[in-house]
JSON list of C-alpha atoms in Angstrom, two decimals:
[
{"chain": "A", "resi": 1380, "resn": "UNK", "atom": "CA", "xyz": [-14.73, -5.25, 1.27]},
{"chain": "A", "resi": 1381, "resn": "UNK", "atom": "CA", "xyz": [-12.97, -5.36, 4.51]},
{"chain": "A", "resi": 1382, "resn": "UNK", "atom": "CA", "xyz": [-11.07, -2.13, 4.02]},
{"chain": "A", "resi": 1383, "resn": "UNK", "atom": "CA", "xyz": [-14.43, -0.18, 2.59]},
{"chain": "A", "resi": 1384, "resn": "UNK", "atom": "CA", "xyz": [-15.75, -0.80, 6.83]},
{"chain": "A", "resi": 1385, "resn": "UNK", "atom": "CA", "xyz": [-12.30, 0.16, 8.06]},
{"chain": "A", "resi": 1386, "resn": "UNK", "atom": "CA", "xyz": [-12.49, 3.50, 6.49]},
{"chain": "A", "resi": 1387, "resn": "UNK", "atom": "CA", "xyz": [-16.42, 3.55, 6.96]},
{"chain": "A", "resi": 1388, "resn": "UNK", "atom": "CA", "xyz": [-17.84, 4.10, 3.71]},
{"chain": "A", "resi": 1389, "resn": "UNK", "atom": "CA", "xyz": [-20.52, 3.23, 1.58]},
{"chain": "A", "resi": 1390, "resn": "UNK", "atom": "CA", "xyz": [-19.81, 1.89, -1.76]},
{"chain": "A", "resi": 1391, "resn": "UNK", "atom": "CA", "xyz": [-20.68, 4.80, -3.28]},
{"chain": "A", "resi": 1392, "resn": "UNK", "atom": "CA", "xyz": [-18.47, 6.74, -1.61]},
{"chain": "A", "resi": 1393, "resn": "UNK", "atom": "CA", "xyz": [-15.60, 4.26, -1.58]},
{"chain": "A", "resi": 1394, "resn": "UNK", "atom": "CA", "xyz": [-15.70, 4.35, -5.53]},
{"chain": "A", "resi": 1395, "resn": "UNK", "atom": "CA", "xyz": [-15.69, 8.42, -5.38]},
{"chain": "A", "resi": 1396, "resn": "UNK", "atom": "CA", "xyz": [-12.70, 8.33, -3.14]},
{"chain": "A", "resi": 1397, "resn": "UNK", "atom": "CA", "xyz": [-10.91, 6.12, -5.19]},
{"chain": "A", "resi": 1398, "resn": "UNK", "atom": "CA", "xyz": [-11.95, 7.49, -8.56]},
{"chain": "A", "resi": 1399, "resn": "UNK", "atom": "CA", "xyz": [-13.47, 4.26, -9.66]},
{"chain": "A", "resi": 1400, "resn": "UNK", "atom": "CA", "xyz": [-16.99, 3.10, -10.72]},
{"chain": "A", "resi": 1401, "resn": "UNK", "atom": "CA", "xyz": [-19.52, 2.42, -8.35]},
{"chain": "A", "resi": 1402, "resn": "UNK", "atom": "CA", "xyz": [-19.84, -0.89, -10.40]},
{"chain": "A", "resi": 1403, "resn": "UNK", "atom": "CA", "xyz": [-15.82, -1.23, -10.06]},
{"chain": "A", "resi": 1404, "resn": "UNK", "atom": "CA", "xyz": [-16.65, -1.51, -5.96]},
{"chain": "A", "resi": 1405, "resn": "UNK", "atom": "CA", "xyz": [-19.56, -3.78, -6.63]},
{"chain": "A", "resi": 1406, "resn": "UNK", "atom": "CA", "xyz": [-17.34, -6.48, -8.94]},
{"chain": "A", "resi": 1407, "resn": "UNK", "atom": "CA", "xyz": [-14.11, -6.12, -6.82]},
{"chain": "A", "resi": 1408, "resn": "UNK", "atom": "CA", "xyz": [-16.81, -7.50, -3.30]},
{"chain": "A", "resi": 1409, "resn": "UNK", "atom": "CA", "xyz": [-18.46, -9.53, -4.87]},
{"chain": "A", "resi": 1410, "resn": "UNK", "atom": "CA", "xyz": [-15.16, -11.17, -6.28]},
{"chain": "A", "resi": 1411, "resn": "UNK", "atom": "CA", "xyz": [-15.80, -10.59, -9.93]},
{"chain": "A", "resi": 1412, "resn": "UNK", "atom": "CA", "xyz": [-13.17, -8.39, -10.90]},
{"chain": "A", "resi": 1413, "resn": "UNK", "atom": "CA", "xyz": [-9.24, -8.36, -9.47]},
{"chain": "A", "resi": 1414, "resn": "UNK", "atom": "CA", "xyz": [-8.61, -5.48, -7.13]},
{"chain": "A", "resi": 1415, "resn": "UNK", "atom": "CA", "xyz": [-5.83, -3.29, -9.51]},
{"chain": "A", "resi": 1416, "resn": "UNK", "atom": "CA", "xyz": [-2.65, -3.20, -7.68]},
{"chain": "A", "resi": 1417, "resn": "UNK", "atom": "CA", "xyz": [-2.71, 1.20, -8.50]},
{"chain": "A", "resi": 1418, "resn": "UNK", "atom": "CA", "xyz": [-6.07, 1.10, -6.20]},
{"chain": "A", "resi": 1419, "resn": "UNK", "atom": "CA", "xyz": [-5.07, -1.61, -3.56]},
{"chain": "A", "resi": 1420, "resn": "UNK", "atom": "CA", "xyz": [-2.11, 0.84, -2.56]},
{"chain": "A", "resi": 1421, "resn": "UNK", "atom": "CA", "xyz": [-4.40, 3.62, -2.38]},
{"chain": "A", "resi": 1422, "resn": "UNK", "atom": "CA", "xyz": [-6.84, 1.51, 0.15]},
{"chain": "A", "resi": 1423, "resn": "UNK", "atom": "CA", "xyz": [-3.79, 0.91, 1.93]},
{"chain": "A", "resi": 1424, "resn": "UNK", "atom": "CA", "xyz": [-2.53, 4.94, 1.91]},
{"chain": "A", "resi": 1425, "resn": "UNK", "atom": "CA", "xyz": [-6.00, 5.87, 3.22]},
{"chain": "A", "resi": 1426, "resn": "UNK", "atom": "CA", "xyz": [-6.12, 3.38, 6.09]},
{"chain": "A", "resi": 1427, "resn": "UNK", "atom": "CA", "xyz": [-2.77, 3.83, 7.32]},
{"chain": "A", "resi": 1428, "resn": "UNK", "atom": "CA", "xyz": [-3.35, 7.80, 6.90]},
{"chain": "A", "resi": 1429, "resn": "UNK", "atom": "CA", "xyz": [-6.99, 7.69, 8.69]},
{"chain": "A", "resi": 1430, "resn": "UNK", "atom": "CA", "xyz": [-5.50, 5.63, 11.58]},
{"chain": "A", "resi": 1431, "resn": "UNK", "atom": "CA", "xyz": [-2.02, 7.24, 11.92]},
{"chain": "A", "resi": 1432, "resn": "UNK", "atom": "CA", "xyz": [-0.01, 4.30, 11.36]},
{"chain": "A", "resi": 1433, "resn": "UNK", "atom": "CA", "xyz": [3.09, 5.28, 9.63]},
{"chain": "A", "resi": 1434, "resn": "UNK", "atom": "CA", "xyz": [3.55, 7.60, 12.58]},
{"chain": "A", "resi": 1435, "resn": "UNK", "atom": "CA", "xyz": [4.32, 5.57, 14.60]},
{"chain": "A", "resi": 1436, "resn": "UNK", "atom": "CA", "xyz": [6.16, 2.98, 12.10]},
{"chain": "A", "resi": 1437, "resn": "UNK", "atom": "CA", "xyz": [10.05, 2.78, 12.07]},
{"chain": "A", "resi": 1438, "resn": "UNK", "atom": "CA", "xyz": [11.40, 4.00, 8.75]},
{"chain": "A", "resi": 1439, "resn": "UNK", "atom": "CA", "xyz": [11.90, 1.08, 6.20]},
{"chain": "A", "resi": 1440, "resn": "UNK", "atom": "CA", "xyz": [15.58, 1.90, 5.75]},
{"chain": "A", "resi": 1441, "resn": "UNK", "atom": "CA", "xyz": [16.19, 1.35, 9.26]},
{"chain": "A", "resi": 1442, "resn": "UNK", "atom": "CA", "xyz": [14.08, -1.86, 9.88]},
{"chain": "A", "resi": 1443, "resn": "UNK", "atom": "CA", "xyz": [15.29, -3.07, 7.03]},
{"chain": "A", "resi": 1444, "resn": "UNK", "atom": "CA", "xyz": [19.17, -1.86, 7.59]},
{"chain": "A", "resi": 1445, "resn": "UNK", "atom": "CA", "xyz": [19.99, -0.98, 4.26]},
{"chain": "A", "resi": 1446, "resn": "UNK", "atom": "CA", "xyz": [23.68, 0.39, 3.35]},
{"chain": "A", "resi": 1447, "resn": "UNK", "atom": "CA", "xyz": [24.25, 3.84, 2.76]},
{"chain": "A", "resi": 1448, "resn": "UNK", "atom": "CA", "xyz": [24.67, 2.60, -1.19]},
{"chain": "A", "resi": 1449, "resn": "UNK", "atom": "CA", "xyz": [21.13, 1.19, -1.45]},
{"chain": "A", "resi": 1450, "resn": "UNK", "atom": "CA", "xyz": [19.55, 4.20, 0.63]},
{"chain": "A", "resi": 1451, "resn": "UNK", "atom": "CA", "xyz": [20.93, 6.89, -1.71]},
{"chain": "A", "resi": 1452, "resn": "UNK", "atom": "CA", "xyz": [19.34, 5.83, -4.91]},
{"chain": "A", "resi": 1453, "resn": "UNK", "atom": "CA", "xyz": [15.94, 4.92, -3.23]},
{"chain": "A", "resi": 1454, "resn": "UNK", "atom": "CA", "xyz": [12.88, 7.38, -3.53]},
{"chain": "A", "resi": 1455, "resn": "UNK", "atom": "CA", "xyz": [11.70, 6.27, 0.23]},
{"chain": "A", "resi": 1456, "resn": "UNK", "atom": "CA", "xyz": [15.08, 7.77, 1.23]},
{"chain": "A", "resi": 1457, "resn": "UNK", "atom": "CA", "xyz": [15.03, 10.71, -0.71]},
{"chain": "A", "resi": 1458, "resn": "UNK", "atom": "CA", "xyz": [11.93, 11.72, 0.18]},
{"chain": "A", "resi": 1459, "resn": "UNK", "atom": "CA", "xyz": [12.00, 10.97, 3.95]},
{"chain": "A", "resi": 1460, "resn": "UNK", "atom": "CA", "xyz": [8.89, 8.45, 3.12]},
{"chain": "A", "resi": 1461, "resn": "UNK", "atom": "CA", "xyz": [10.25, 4.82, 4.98]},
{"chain": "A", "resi": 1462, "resn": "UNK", "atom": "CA", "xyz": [6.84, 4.62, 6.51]},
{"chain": "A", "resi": 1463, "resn": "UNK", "atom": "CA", "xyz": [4.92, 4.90, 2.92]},
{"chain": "A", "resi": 1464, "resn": "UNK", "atom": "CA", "xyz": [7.52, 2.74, 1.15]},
{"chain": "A", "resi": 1465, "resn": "UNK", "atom": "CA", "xyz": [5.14, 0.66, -0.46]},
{"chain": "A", "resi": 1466, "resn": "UNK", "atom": "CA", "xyz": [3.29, 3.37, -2.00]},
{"chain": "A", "resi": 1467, "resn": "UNK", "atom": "CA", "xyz": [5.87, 5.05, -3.80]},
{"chain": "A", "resi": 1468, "resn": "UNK", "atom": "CA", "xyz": [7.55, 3.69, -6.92]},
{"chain": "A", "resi": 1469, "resn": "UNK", "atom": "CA", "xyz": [10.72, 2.91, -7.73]},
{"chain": "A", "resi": 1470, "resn": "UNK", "atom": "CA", "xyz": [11.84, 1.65, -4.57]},
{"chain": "A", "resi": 1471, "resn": "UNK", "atom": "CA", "xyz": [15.17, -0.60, -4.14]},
{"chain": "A", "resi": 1472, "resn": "UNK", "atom": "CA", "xyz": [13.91, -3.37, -2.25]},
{"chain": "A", "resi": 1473, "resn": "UNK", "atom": "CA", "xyz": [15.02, -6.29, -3.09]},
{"chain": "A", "resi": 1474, "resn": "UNK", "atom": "CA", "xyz": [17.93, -4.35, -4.38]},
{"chain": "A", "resi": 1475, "resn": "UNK", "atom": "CA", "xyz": [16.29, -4.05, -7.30]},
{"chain": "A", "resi": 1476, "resn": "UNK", "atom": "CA", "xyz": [13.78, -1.09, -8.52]},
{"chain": "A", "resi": 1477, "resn": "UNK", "atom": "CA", "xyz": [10.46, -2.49, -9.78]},
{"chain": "A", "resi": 1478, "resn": "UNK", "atom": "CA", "xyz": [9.43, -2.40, -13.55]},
{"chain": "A", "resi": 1479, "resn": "UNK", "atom": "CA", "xyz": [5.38, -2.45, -12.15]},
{"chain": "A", "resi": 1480, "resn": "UNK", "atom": "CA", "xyz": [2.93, -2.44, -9.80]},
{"chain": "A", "resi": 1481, "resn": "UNK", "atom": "CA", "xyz": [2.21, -5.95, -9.54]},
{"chain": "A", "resi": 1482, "resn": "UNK", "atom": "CA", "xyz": [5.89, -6.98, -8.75]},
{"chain": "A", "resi": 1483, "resn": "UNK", "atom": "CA", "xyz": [6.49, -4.28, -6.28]},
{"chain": "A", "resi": 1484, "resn": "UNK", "atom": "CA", "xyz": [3.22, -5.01, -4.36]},
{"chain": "A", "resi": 1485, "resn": "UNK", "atom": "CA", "xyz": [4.29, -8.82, -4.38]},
{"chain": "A", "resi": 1486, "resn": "UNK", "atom": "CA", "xyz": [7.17, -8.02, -2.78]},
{"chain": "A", "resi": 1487, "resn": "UNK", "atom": "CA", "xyz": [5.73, -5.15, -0.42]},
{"chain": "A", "resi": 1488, "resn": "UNK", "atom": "CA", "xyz": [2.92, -7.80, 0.65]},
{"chain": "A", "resi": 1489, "resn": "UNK", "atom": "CA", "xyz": [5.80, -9.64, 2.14]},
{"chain": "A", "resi": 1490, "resn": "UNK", "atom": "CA", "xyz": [7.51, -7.16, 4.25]},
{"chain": "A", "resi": 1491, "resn": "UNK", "atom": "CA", "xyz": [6.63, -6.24, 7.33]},
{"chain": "A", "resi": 1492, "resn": "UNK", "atom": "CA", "xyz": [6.89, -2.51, 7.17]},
{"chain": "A", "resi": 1493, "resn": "UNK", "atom": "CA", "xyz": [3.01, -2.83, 5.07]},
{"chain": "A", "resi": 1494, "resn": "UNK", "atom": "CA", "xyz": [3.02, -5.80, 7.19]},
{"chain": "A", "resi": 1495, "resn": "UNK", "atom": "CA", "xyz": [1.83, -4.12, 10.23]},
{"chain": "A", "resi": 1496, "resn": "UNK", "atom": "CA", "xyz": [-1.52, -2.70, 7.50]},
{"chain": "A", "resi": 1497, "resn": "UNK", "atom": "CA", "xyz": [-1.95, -5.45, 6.23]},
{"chain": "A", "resi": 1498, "resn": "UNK", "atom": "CA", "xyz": [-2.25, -7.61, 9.67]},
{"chain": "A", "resi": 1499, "resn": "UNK", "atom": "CA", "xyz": [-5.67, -5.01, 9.91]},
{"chain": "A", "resi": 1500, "resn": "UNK", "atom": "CA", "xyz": [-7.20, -6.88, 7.16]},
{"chain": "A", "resi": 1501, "resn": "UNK", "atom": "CA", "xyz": [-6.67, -10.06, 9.37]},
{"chain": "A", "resi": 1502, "resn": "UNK", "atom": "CA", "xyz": [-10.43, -11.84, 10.15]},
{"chain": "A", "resi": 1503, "resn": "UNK", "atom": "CA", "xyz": [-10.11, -11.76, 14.13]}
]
């Protein structure tokens, strides 16, 4: 798992982070299992937080130049979080809140605010 050497951890401590099995780890490497969409974000969260990239990342309200309408009834807005859009749910993107995990990270996968994580997963 790419994003278990970004963050520097052995399996077993990858699965204690994440509250998962140690077997969990195991089956998700070796390709066995699906990677939940619930601990993919949370991979994500910790890389961007160990490497302070939302920081530095322009707020996804503003890259993506939503109206004043759509900003109001999003959670990212609310809760000053445009950096960690993709983590939180109920987002508007799309214009349209998401009814579950697997939707929202479909369309969060394609944006380029998690974009600029995701690009660290990238072979070289």
């Amino acid at each position: 798992m790419r994003a278990r050497r970004l963050l520097g951890k052995t399996q077993k401590q990858m699965a204690e982070l994440l509250g998962i099995s140690l077997k969990a780890v195991c089956s998700y490497e070796q390709g066995w299992r699906r990677v939940p969409p619930h601990v993919e974000r949370q991979v994500y969260f910790l890389i961007a937080s160990r490497r302070g990239l939302a920081e530095g990342m322009t707020p996804c309200w503003e890259a993506k130049d939503c109206p004043d309408e759509r900003r109001r009834c999003c959670p990212a807005w609310e809760f000053n979080a445009g950096r960690l859009c993709w983590f939180i749910s109920g987002t508007v993107c799309e214009c349209n809140a998401h009814r579950n995990w697997d939707e929202k990270m479909r369309i969060c996968k394609e944006c380029h605010v998690l974009g600029q994580i995701l690009d660290m997963f990238a072979e070289p």
